[in-house]
Amino acid sequence: MRLSPKHAATLAGVSASLLGAEAPVADAQTVEPSEAASKASRYADGVYTATGQYGGLPSSLVVRVRLVRGIVARVEVGTPAKDPTSLGYQKRFAAAVPAVVVGRPIDQVKVSKLAGASGCPDGFNAAIAKIRAQAAR
């Protein structure tokens, strides 16, 4: 995957072992965690993926998170819906998530209605709970 100069500069502080993540599933944003972030994080650095179910059908979202010292350094949301209306909500939600999640400690990540999507947050939050469990030391 080729990175734009902007993303290459952003990733400068991230461990080289974390740079091999797959291409984004949806619009994603990356930031370098601040030095103030706890060095003794209770979460292992790495890239984690989980699926979160929501709604009555049920619907799902695939969430991939890159953690660095317990901070969300990157988030990507896969939008697997087949129904055009559901897919539209998922895509808008996926585009909005990075702005409210990246740079935050994983323990503080919990989203509510974003970009008009009221069901997607339930799936996202369920996936984040699974990712916390995967990354726990």
XYZ file of C-alpha atoms in Angstrom:
137
model
C 0.000 0.000 0.000
C 1.459 3.404 -0.956
C 0.943 6.169 1.521
C 0.421 9.778 0.635
C 3.065 12.160 2.026
C 0.494 13.358 4.573
C -0.134 9.821 5.853
C 3.563 8.920 5.746
C 4.355 11.861 8.015
C 1.502 10.939 10.340
C 2.742 7.368 10.645
C 6.331 8.385 11.419
C 5.962 7.690 15.134
C 4.113 4.418 14.758
C 6.080 1.216 15.052
C 7.211 -0.236 11.726
C 5.618 -3.534 12.694
C 2.203 -1.872 12.576
C 2.595 -0.340 9.129
C 1.742 -3.522 7.235
C -2.040 -3.265 7.685
C -4.262 -4.036 4.740
C -5.815 -1.354 2.569
C -8.647 0.552 4.232
C -12.116 -0.951 4.220
C -13.676 2.504 4.243
C -12.475 6.061 4.709
C -10.002 5.999 7.562
C -7.869 8.451 9.437
C -4.552 7.924 11.184
C -2.869 9.920 13.930
C 0.178 9.404 16.081
C -0.715 9.040 19.742
C 0.696 11.782 21.953
C 3.715 11.158 24.125
C 1.435 11.701 27.112
C -0.273 8.398 26.326
C 0.419 5.771 28.940
C 3.457 3.654 28.146
C 2.084 0.960 30.430
C -1.143 0.449 28.512
C -3.345 -2.448 29.478
C -3.758 -3.146 25.744
C -1.208 -4.666 23.402
C -0.235 -2.640 20.348
C -1.520 -4.104 17.111
C -4.251 -4.244 14.507
C -7.496 -5.872 15.634
C -10.647 -6.739 13.695
C -14.101 -7.662 14.960
C -17.664 -7.805 13.659
C -20.475 -6.154 15.557
C -24.133 -7.106 15.057
C -27.032 -4.685 15.379
C -30.691 -4.314 14.488
C -33.440 -6.822 13.965
C -32.246 -8.353 10.675
C -29.449 -8.516 12.061
C -27.055 -6.174 10.318
C -23.323 -6.008 10.948
C -20.239 -3.822 10.655
C -16.647 -4.985 10.409
C -14.363 -2.765 12.486
C -10.578 -2.726 12.271
C -8.588 -0.719 14.811
C -4.874 -0.048 15.109
C -3.903 0.446 18.756
C -0.723 2.145 19.919
C -0.234 2.392 23.709
C -3.977 1.943 24.209
C -4.853 4.795 21.844
C -6.848 4.325 18.636
C -4.317 5.281 15.968
C -6.501 4.202 13.042
C -10.041 2.962 12.558
C -11.696 1.463 9.519
C -15.300 0.358 9.191
C -16.409 -2.222 6.638
C -19.876 -1.757 5.192
C -21.268 -5.167 4.192
C -24.957 -4.229 3.813
C -26.688 -5.371 0.627
C -29.809 -3.211 0.968
C -29.147 0.206 -0.675
C -30.708 2.170 2.196
C -28.744 0.276 4.860
C -25.567 0.550 2.812
C -26.012 4.312 2.592
C -26.309 4.600 6.376
C -23.292 2.349 6.881
C -21.133 4.304 4.441
C -22.012 7.660 6.017
C -21.375 6.224 9.466
C -18.024 4.729 8.358
C -16.921 8.090 6.977
C -17.847 9.910 10.216
C -16.326 7.506 12.757
C -12.613 8.374 12.403
C -13.158 12.009 13.342
C -14.661 11.050 16.710
C -12.594 7.959 17.546
C -8.996 8.385 16.334
C -6.672 9.708 19.017
C -8.883 8.542 21.901
C -8.049 5.820 24.430
C -9.858 2.610 23.463
C -11.486 2.585 26.911
C -13.233 5.874 26.069
C -14.525 4.817 22.655
C -18.311 4.604 22.546
C -20.237 6.306 19.775
C -23.862 7.302 19.456
C -25.861 8.406 16.433
C -23.503 9.653 13.710
C -24.225 10.905 10.210
C -27.902 10.045 10.602
C -27.205 6.401 11.437
C -28.893 5.375 14.672
C -28.395 1.589 14.440
C -24.789 1.472 13.241
C -23.369 2.696 16.569
C -24.704 -0.429 18.286
C -22.761 -2.651 15.876
C -19.663 -0.471 16.108
C -19.719 -0.434 19.917
C -20.195 -4.219 20.003
C -17.149 -4.658 17.739
C -15.099 -2.261 19.908
C -15.968 -4.346 23.000
C -14.640 -7.452 21.213
C -11.486 -5.574 20.178
C -10.874 -4.480 23.784
C -11.076 -8.133 24.824
C -8.707 -9.215 22.016
C -6.119 -6.539 22.866
C -6.232 -6.870 26.674
C -2.931 -7.912 28.208
